[in-house]
Short mmCIF file of C-alpha atoms and ligand atoms in Angstrom, two decimals:
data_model
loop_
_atom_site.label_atom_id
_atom_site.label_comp_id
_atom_site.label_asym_id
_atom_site.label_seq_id
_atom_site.Cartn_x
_atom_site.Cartn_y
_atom_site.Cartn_z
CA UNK A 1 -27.90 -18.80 -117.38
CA UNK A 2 -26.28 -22.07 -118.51
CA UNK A 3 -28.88 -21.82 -121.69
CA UNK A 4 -27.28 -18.90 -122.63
CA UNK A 5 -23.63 -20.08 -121.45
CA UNK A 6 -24.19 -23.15 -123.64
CA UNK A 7 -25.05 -20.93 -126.57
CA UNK A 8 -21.65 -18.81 -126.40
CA UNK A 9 -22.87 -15.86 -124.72
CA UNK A 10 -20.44 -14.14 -122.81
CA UNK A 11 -21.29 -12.80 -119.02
CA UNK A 12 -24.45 -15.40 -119.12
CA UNK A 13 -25.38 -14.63 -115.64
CA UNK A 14 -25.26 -10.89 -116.20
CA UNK A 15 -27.17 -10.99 -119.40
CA UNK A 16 -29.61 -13.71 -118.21
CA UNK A 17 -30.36 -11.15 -114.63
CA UNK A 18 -30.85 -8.32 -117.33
CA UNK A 19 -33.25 -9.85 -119.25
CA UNK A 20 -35.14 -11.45 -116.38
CA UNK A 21 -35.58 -7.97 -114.42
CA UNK A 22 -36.80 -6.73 -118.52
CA UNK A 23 -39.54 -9.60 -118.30
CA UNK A 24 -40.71 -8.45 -114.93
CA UNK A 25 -40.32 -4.49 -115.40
CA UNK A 26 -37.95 -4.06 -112.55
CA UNK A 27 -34.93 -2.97 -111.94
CA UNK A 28 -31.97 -5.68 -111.32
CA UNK A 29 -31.84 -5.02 -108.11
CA UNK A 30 -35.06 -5.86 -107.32
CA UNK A 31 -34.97 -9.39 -107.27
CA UNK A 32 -32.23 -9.75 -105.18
CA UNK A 33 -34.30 -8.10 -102.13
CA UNK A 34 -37.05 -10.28 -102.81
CA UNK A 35 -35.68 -13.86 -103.90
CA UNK A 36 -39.31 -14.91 -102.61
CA UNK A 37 -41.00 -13.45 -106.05
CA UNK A 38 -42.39 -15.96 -108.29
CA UNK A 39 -42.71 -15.14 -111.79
CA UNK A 40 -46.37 -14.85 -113.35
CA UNK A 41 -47.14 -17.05 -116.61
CA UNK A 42 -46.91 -13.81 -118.76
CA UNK A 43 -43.62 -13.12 -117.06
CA UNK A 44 -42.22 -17.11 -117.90
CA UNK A 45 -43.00 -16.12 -121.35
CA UNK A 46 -41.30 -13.34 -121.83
CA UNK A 47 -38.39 -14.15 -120.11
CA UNK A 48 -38.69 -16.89 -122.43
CA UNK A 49 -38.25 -15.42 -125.47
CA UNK A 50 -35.39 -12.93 -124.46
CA UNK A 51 -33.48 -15.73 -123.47
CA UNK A 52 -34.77 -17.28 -127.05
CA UNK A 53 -33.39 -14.13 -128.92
CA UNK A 54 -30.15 -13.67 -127.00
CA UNK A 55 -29.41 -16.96 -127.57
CA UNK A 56 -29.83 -16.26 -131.25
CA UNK A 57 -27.32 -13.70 -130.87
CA UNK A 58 -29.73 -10.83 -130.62
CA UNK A 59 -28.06 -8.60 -128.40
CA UNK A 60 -28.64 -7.77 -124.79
CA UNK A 61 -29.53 -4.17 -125.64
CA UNK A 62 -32.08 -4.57 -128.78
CA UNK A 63 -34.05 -7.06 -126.21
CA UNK A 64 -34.27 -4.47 -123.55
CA UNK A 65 -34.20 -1.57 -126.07
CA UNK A 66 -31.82 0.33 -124.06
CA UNK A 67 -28.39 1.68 -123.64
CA UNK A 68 -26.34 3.56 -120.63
CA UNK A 69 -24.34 6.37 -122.39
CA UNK A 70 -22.49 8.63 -119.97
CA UNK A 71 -24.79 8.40 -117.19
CA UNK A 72 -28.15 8.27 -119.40
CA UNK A 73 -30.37 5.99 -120.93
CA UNK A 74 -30.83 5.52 -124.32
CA UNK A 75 -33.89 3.93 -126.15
CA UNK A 76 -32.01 2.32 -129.02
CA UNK A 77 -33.43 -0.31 -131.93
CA UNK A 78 -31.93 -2.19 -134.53
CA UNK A 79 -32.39 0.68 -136.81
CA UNK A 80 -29.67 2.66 -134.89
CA UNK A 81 -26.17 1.66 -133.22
CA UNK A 82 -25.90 0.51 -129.53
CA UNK A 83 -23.38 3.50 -128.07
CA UNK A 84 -20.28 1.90 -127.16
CA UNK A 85 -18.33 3.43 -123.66
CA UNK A 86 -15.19 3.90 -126.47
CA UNK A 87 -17.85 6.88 -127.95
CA UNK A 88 -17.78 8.58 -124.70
CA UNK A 89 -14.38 9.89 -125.40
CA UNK A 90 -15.17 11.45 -128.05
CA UNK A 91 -18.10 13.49 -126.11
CA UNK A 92 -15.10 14.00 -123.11
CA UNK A 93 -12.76 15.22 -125.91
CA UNK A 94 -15.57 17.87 -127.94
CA UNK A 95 -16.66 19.27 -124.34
CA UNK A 96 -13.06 19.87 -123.23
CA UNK A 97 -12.37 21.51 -126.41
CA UNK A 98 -14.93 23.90 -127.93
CA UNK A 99 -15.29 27.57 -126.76
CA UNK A 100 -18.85 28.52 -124.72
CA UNK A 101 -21.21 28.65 -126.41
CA UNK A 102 -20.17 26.42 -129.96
CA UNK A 103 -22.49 25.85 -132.68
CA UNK A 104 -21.96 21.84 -133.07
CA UNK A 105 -23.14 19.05 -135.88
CA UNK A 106 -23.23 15.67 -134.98
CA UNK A 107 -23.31 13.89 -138.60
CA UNK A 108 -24.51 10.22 -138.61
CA UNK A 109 -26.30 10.66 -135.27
CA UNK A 110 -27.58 6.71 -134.90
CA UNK A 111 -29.71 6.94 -132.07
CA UNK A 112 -28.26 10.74 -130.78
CA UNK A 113 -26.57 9.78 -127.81
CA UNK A 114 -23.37 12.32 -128.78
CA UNK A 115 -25.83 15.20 -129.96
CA UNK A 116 -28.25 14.79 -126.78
CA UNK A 117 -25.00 14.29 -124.30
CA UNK A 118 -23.45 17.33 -126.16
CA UNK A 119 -26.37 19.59 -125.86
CA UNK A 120 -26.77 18.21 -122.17
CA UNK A 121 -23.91 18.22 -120.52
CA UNK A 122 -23.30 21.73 -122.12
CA UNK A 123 -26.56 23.44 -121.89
CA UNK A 124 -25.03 26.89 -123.59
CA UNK A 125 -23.91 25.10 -126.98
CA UNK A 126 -26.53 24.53 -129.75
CA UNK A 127 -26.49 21.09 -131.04
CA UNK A 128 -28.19 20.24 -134.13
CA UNK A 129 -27.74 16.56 -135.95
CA UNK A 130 -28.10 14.06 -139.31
CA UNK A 131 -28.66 11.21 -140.37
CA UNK A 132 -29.36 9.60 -143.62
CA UNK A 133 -31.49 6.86 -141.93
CA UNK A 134 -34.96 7.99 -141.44
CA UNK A 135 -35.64 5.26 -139.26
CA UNK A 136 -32.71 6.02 -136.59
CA UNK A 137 -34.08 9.40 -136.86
CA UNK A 138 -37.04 8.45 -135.50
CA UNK A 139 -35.36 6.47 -132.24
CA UNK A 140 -32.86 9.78 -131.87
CA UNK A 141 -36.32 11.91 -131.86
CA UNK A 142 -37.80 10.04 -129.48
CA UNK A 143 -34.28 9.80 -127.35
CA UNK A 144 -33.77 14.01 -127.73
CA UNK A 145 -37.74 14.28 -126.56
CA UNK A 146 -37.39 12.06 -123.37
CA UNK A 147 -33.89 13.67 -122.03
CA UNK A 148 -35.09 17.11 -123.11
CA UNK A 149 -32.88 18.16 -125.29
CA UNK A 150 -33.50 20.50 -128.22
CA UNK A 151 -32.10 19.38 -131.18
CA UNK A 152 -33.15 19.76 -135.15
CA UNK A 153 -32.48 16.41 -136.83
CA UNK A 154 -32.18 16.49 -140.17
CA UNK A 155 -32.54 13.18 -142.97
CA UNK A 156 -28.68 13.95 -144.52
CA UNK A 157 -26.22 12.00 -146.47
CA UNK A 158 -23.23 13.06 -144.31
CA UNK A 159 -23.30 17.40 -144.23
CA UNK A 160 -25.06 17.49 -147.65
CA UNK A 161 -28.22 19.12 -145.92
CA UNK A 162 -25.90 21.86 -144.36
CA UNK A 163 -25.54 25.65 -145.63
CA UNK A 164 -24.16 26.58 -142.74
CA UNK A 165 -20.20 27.84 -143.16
CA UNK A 166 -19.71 28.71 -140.16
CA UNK A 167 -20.08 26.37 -137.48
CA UNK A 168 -17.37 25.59 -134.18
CA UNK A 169 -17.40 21.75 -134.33
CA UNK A 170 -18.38 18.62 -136.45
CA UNK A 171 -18.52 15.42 -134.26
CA UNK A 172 -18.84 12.04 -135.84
CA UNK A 173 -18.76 7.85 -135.29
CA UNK A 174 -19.17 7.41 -138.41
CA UNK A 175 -18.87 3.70 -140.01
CA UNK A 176 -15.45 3.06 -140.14
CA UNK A 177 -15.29 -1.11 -140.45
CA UNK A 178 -13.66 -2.65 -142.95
CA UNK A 179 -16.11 -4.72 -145.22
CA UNK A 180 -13.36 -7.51 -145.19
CA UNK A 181 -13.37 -7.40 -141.56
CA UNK A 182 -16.83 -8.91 -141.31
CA UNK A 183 -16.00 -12.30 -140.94
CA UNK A 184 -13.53 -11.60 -137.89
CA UNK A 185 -16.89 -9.51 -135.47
CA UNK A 186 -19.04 -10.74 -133.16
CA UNK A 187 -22.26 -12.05 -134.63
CA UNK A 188 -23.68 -9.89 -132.17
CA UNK A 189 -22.91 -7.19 -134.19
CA UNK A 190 -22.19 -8.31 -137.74
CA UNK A 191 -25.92 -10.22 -137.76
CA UNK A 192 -27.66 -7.45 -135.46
CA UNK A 193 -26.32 -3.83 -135.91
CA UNK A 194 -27.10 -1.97 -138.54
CA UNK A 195 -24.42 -2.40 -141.75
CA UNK A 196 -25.23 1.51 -142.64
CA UNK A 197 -23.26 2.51 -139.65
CA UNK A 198 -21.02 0.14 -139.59
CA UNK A 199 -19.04 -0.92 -142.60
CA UNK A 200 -17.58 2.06 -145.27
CA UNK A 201 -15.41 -0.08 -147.85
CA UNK A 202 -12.33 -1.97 -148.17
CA UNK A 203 -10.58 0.03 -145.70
CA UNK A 204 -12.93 1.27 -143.43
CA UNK A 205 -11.71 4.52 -144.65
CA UNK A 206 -14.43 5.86 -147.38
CA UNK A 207 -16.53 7.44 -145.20
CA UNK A 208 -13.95 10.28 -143.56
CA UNK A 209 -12.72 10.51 -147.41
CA UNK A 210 -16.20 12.45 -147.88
CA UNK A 211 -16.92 13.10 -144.45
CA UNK A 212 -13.95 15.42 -144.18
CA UNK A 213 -13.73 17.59 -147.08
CA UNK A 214 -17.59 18.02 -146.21
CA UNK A 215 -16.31 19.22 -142.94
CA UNK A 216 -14.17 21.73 -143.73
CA UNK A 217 -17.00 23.35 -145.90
CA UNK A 218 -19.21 24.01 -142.99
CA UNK A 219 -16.63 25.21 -140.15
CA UNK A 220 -15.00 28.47 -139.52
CA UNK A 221 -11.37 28.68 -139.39
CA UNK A 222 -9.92 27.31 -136.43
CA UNK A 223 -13.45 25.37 -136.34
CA UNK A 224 -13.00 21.82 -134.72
CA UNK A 225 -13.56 18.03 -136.39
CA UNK A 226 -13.87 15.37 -134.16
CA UNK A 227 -14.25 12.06 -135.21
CA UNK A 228 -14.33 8.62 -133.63
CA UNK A 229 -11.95 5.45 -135.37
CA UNK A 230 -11.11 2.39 -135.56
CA UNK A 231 -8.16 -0.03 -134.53
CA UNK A 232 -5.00 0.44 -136.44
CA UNK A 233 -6.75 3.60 -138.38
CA UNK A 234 -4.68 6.12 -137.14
CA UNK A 235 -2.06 6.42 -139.16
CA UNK A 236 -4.22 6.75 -142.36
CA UNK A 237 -6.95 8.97 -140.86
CA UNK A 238 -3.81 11.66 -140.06
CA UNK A 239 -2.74 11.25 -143.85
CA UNK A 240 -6.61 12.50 -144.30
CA UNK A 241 -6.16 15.58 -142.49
CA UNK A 242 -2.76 16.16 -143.77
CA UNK A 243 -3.92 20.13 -144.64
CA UNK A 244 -5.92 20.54 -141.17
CA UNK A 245 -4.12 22.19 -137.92
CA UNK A 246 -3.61 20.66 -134.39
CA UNK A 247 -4.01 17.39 -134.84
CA UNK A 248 -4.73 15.00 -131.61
CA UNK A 249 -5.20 11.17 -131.20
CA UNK A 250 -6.72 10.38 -127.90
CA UNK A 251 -6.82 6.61 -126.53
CA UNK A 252 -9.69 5.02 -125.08
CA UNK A 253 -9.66 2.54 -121.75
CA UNK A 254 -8.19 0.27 -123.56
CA UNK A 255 -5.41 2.73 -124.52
CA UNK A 256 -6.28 2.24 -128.16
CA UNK A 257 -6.10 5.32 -130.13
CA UNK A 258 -9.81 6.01 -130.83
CA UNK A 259 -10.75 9.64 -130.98
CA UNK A 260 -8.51 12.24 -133.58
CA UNK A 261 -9.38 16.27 -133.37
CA UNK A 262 -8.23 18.78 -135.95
CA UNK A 263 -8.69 22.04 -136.73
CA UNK A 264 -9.89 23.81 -139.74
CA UNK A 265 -7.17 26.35 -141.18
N1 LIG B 301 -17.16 0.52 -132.56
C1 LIG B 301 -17.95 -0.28 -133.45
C2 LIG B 301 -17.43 -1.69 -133.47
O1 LIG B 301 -16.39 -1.95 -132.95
C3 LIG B 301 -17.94 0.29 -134.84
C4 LIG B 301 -18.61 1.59 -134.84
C5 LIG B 301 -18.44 2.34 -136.08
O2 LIG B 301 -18.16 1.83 -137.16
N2 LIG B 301 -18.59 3.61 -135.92
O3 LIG B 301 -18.08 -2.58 -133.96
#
Protein backbone atom coordinates (compact mmCIF):
# COMPACT_ATOMS: atom_id res chain seq x y z
CA UNK A 1 0.00 0.00 0.00
CA UNK A 2 2.53 2.75 0.82
CA UNK A 3 4.51 1.41 -2.52
CA UNK A 4 1.75 2.34 -4.41
CA UNK A 5 0.87 5.57 -2.18
CA UNK A 6 4.48 6.64 -2.77
CA UNK A 7 4.02 6.23 -6.49
CA UNK A 8 0.83 8.65 -6.70
CA UNK A 9 -1.79 6.17 -6.83
CA UNK A 10 -4.90 7.24 -5.52
CA UNK A 11 -7.07 4.84 -3.00
CA UNK A 12 -3.59 2.75 -2.46
CA UNK A 13 -5.15 0.52 0.04
CA UNK A 14 -8.14 -0.22 -2.15
CA UNK A 15 -6.13 -0.84 -5.23
CA UNK A 16 -3.31 -2.68 -3.37
CA UNK A 17 -6.47 -5.26 -1.58
CA UNK A 18 -7.68 -5.59 -5.32
CA UNK A 19 -4.74 -6.68 -6.71
CA UNK A 20 -3.70 -8.89 -3.82
CA UNK A 21 -7.17 -10.92 -3.81
CA UNK A 22 -6.23 -10.99 -8.16
CA UNK A 23 -2.81 -12.73 -7.13
CA UNK A 24 -4.55 -15.23 -4.95
CA UNK A 25 -7.86 -15.82 -7.12
CA UNK A 26 -10.20 -14.76 -4.41
CA UNK A 27 -12.54 -12.55 -3.84
CA UNK A 28 -11.66 -9.34 -1.53
CA UNK A 29 -13.44 -10.48 0.98
CA UNK A 30 -11.75 -13.41 1.48
CA UNK A 31 -8.82 -12.36 3.17
CA UNK A 32 -10.37 -10.50 5.65
CA UNK A 33 -12.05 -13.84 7.16
CA UNK A 34 -8.88 -15.48 7.08
CA UNK A 35 -6.01 -12.88 8.03
CA UNK A 36 -4.16 -16.29 8.98
CA UNK A 37 -3.46 -17.07 5.02
CA UNK A 38 0.02 -16.88 3.99
CA UNK A 39 0.74 -16.22 0.50
CA UNK A 40 2.51 -19.08 -1.64
CA UNK A 41 5.86 -18.07 -3.60
CA UNK A 42 3.82 -18.04 -6.92
CA UNK A 43 1.32 -15.84 -5.17
CA UNK A 44 4.44 -13.18 -3.81
CA UNK A 45 5.17 -13.01 -7.41
CA UNK A 46 2.32 -12.10 -8.79
CA UNK A 47 1.23 -9.82 -6.40
CA UNK A 48 4.51 -8.55 -7.20
CA UNK A 49 4.21 -7.55 -10.45
CA UNK A 50 0.61 -6.01 -10.21
CA UNK A 51 1.85 -3.83 -7.71
CA UNK A 52 4.97 -3.37 -10.33
CA UNK A 53 2.45 -2.39 -13.17
CA UNK A 54 0.09 -0.23 -11.13
CA UNK A 55 2.76 1.54 -9.97
CA UNK A 56 3.69 2.19 -13.56
CA UNK A 57 0.40 3.62 -13.96
CA UNK A 58 -1.15 0.56 -15.51
CA UNK A 59 -4.51 0.71 -14.30
CA UNK A 60 -6.30 -1.25 -11.66
CA UNK A 61 -8.67 -2.77 -14.22
CA UNK A 62 -6.17 -3.91 -17.22
CA UNK A 63 -4.23 -5.85 -14.20
CA UNK A 64 -7.30 -7.66 -13.12
CA UNK A 65 -8.85 -7.56 -16.63
CA UNK A 66 -12.13 -6.61 -15.34
CA UNK A 67 -14.77 -4.04 -14.97
CA UNK A 68 -18.27 -3.73 -12.86
CA UNK A 69 -20.78 -2.12 -15.32
CA UNK A 70 -24.31 -1.90 -13.93
CA UNK A 71 -24.22 -4.83 -11.83
CA UNK A 72 -21.97 -7.07 -14.29
CA UNK A 73 -18.62 -7.93 -14.96
CA UNK A 74 -16.79 -7.08 -17.77
CA UNK A 75 -13.58 -8.78 -19.18
CA UNK A 76 -11.91 -5.68 -20.59
CA UNK A 77 -8.07 -5.25 -22.17
CA UNK A 78 -6.13 -2.52 -23.29
CA UNK A 79 -7.54 -2.97 -26.67
CA UNK A 80 -10.99 -1.71 -25.43
CA UNK A 81 -12.13 1.16 -22.89
CA UNK A 82 -12.62 0.49 -19.11
CA UNK A 83 -16.67 1.44 -18.76
CA UNK A 84 -16.89 4.37 -16.67
CA UNK A 85 -20.23 4.54 -13.99
CA UNK A 86 -20.84 8.17 -16.08
CA UNK A 87 -21.76 5.44 -19.22
CA UNK A 88 -24.40 3.95 -17.17
CA UNK A 89 -26.59 6.88 -17.77
CA UNK A 90 -26.63 6.62 -20.94
CA UNK A 91 -27.89 2.76 -20.72
CA UNK A 92 -30.61 4.32 -17.80
CA UNK A 93 -31.54 7.03 -20.38
CA UNK A 94 -31.92 4.44 -23.88
CA UNK A 95 -33.99 1.86 -21.58
CA UNK A 96 -36.31 4.57 -20.25
CA UNK A 97 -36.81 5.80 -23.64
CA UNK A 98 -37.26 3.33 -26.53
CA UNK A 99 -40.63 1.60 -27.27
CA UNK A 100 -40.77 -2.56 -26.57
CA UNK A 101 -39.32 -4.16 -28.53
CA UNK A 102 -36.56 -1.41 -30.40
CA UNK A 103 -34.17 -2.43 -32.92
CA UNK A 104 -30.86 -0.71 -31.32
CA UNK A 105 -27.01 -0.06 -32.67
CA UNK A 106 -24.46 0.51 -30.35
CA UNK A 107 -21.61 2.14 -32.69
CA UNK A 108 -18.03 2.08 -31.22
CA UNK A 109 -18.92 -0.77 -28.84
CA UNK A 110 -15.22 -0.95 -26.93
CA UNK A 111 -15.60 -3.87 -24.96
CA UNK A 112 -19.85 -4.06 -25.34
CA UNK A 113 -20.79 -3.26 -22.01
CA UNK A 114 -23.85 -0.76 -23.44
CA UNK A 115 -24.87 -3.39 -26.24
CA UNK A 116 -24.72 -6.51 -23.73
CA UNK A 117 -26.50 -4.28 -20.76
CA UNK A 118 -28.99 -3.11 -23.50
CA UNK A 119 -29.85 -6.46 -24.81
CA UNK A 120 -29.88 -7.68 -21.03
CA UNK A 121 -31.62 -5.65 -19.09
CA UNK A 122 -34.24 -5.55 -22.00
CA UNK A 123 -34.46 -9.03 -23.17
CA UNK A 124 -37.36 -8.05 -25.97
CA UNK A 125 -35.06 -5.40 -27.87
CA UNK A 126 -32.53 -6.68 -30.49
CA UNK A 127 -29.17 -5.26 -30.02
CA UNK A 128 -26.65 -5.52 -32.62
CA UNK A 129 -23.07 -3.48 -32.41
CA UNK A 130 -19.59 -1.98 -34.25
CA UNK A 131 -16.59 -1.34 -33.96
CA UNK A 132 -13.76 -0.44 -36.16
CA UNK A 133 -11.22 -2.16 -33.82
CA UNK A 134 -10.98 -5.76 -34.53
CA UNK A 135 -9.21 -6.35 -31.50
CA UNK A 136 -11.99 -4.81 -29.01
CA UNK A 137 -14.20 -6.89 -31.05
CA UNK A 138 -12.72 -9.74 -29.96
CA UNK A 139 -12.90 -8.77 -25.91
CA UNK A 140 -16.82 -7.56 -26.67
CA UNK A 141 -17.25 -11.28 -28.27
CA UNK A 142 -15.96 -12.89 -25.60
CA UNK A 143 -17.93 -10.36 -23.01
CA UNK A 144 -21.54 -10.95 -25.18
CA UNK A 145 -20.62 -14.99 -25.01
CA UNK A 146 -20.05 -15.12 -21.15
CA UNK A 147 -23.29 -12.87 -20.10
CA UNK A 148 -25.31 -14.55 -22.84
CA UNK A 149 -26.28 -12.12 -24.82
CA UNK A 150 -26.93 -12.35 -28.56
CA UNK A 151 -25.46 -9.79 -30.36
CA UNK A 152 -23.92 -9.51 -34.18
CA UNK A 153 -20.74 -7.41 -33.96
CA UNK A 154 -19.70 -6.05 -36.85
CA UNK A 155 -15.75 -4.51 -37.82
CA UNK A 156 -17.37 -0.73 -38.83
CA UNK A 157 -15.99 2.68 -39.18
CA UNK A 158 -18.85 4.35 -37.26
CA UNK A 159 -22.51 3.05 -39.20
CA UNK A 160 -20.63 2.59 -42.53
CA UNK A 161 -21.40 -1.29 -42.35
CA UNK A 162 -25.19 -0.49 -41.84
CA UNK A 163 -28.06 -0.79 -44.62
CA UNK A 164 -30.44 -0.77 -42.29
CA UNK A 165 -32.92 2.58 -42.53
CA UNK A 166 -34.95 1.78 -40.23
CA UNK A 167 -33.81 1.20 -36.90
CA UNK A 168 -35.43 2.75 -33.18
CA UNK A 169 -32.13 3.85 -31.54
CA UNK A 170 -28.33 4.54 -32.12
CA UNK A 171 -26.37 4.58 -28.76
CA UNK A 172 -22.83 5.75 -28.64
CA UNK A 173 -19.53 6.81 -26.21
CA UNK A 174 -17.86 7.60 -28.79
CA UNK A 175 -14.26 9.44 -28.42
CA UNK A 176 -15.03 12.74 -27.62
CA UNK A 177 -11.47 14.15 -25.93
CA UNK A 178 -9.91 16.89 -27.10
CA UNK A 179 -6.36 16.01 -28.55
CA UNK A 180 -5.11 19.26 -26.75
CA UNK A 181 -6.53 18.00 -23.65
CA UNK A 182 -3.98 15.22 -23.35
CA UNK A 183 -1.58 16.79 -21.32
CA UNK A 184 -4.26 17.79 -18.55
CA UNK A 185 -5.58 13.37 -18.02
CA UNK A 186 -4.54 11.01 -15.83
CA UNK A 187 -1.62 8.97 -17.08
CA UNK A 188 -3.78 6.27 -16.20
CA UNK A 189 -5.61 6.89 -19.06
CA UNK A 190 -3.66 9.03 -21.50
CA UNK A 191 -0.57 6.21 -21.31
CA UNK A 192 -3.05 3.11 -20.90
CA UNK A 193 -6.47 3.46 -22.71
CA UNK A 194 -6.76 3.12 -26.00
CA UNK A 195 -6.29 6.72 -28.10
CA UNK A 196 -8.93 5.21 -30.83
CA UNK A 197 -11.65 5.70 -28.34
CA UNK A 198 -10.57 8.36 -26.79
CA UNK A 199 -9.36 11.44 -28.57
CA UNK A 200 -11.47 12.82 -31.99
CA UNK A 201 -9.58 16.23 -32.85
CA UNK A 202 -9.09 19.63 -31.71
CA UNK A 203 -12.38 19.83 -30.17
CA UNK A 204 -13.32 16.61 -29.20
CA UNK A 205 -16.09 17.21 -31.53
CA UNK A 206 -15.15 15.30 -35.01
CA UNK A 207 -16.44 12.25 -34.22
CA UNK A 208 -20.45 13.23 -33.64
CA UNK A 209 -19.73 15.56 -36.88
CA UNK A 210 -19.82 12.04 -38.81
CA UNK A 211 -21.34 10.07 -36.26
CA UNK A 212 -24.56 12.00 -36.56
CA UNK A 213 -25.41 12.57 -40.04
CA UNK A 214 -24.56 8.68 -40.18
CA UNK A 215 -27.28 8.41 -37.66
CA UNK A 216 -29.95 9.91 -39.12
CA UNK A 217 -29.40 7.63 -42.25
CA UNK A 218 -30.15 4.48 -40.44
CA UNK A 219 -33.22 5.52 -38.06
CA UNK A 220 -36.84 5.87 -38.72
CA UNK A 221 -38.50 9.04 -38.05
CA UNK A 222 -39.01 9.73 -34.59
CA UNK A 223 -36.01 7.07 -34.24
CA UNK A 224 -33.79 7.92 -31.12
CA UNK A 225 -29.76 9.03 -30.92
CA UNK A 226 -28.21 8.74 -27.81
CA UNK A 227 -24.88 9.67 -27.27
CA UNK A 228 -22.54 10.03 -24.33
CA UNK A 229 -20.17 13.64 -23.94
CA UNK A 230 -17.86 15.31 -22.55
CA UNK A 231 -17.36 18.29 -20.01
CA UNK A 232 -18.32 21.65 -21.31
CA UNK A 233 -19.57 19.84 -24.76
CA UNK A 234 -22.96 20.59 -24.48
CA UNK A 235 -23.52 23.54 -25.90
CA UNK A 236 -21.77 22.57 -29.22
CA UNK A 237 -23.12 19.00 -29.44
CA UNK A 238 -26.92 20.81 -29.42
CA UNK A 239 -25.61 23.15 -32.33
CA UNK A 240 -24.97 19.47 -34.00
CA UNK A 241 -28.40 18.41 -33.76
CA UNK A 242 -29.76 21.73 -34.52
CA UNK A 243 -32.33 19.88 -37.32
CA UNK A 244 -33.16 16.81 -34.86
CA UNK A 245 -36.44 16.88 -32.47
CA UNK A 246 -36.64 16.58 -28.61
CA UNK A 247 -33.57 17.29 -27.57
CA UNK A 248 -32.45 16.22 -23.79
CA UNK A 249 -29.19 16.73 -21.75
CA UNK A 250 -29.13 14.48 -18.78
CA UNK A 251 -26.41 14.97 -15.87
CA UNK A 252 -24.47 12.34 -14.40
CA UNK A 253 -23.60 11.95 -10.35
CA UNK A 254 -21.61 14.52 -10.61
CA UNK A 255 -24.44 16.66 -12.09
CA UNK A 256 -22.35 17.22 -15.17
CA UNK A 257 -24.29 17.18 -18.28
CA UNK A 258 -23.15 13.89 -19.87
CA UNK A 259 -25.79 12.08 -21.84
CA UNK A 260 -27.91 14.25 -24.90
CA UNK A 261 -31.04 12.27 -26.73
CA UNK A 262 -32.67 13.47 -29.93
CA UNK A 263 -34.94 12.41 -32.19
CA UNK A 264 -34.86 11.85 -35.84
CA UNK A 265 -37.55 14.07 -37.77
N1 LIG B 1 -14.99 9.37 -20.17
C1 LIG B 1 -13.67 9.18 -20.71
C2 LIG B 1 -12.68 10.05 -19.99
O1 LIG B 1 -13.07 10.89 -19.23
C3 LIG B 1 -13.65 9.49 -22.18
C4 LIG B 1 -14.48 8.53 -22.90
C5 LIG B 1 -14.73 8.90 -24.29
O2 LIG B 1 -14.01 9.65 -24.94
N2 LIG B 1 -15.79 8.35 -24.77
O3 LIG B 1 -11.50 9.87 -20.12
Amino acid sequence: MDLLDGAGVADPRLQAEVLLAHAIHCERSYFFAHPERELKEVEWIHYGRYLNDRMQGKPTQYITGNQEFYGRDFRVTPAVLIPRPETEHLVEAVLAALPNPARILDVGTGSGAIAITLALEAACHTVFATDISLKALKVATQNAFTRRAQIPFLNADLLTAIADQSLDAVVSNPPYVSSTDADLMQREVRDWEPHLALFAGATGLDIYRSLIPAAARVLKRGGLLAMEFGFGQAEALTALVSDWSGVEIKPDLAGIPRVLLCRKL
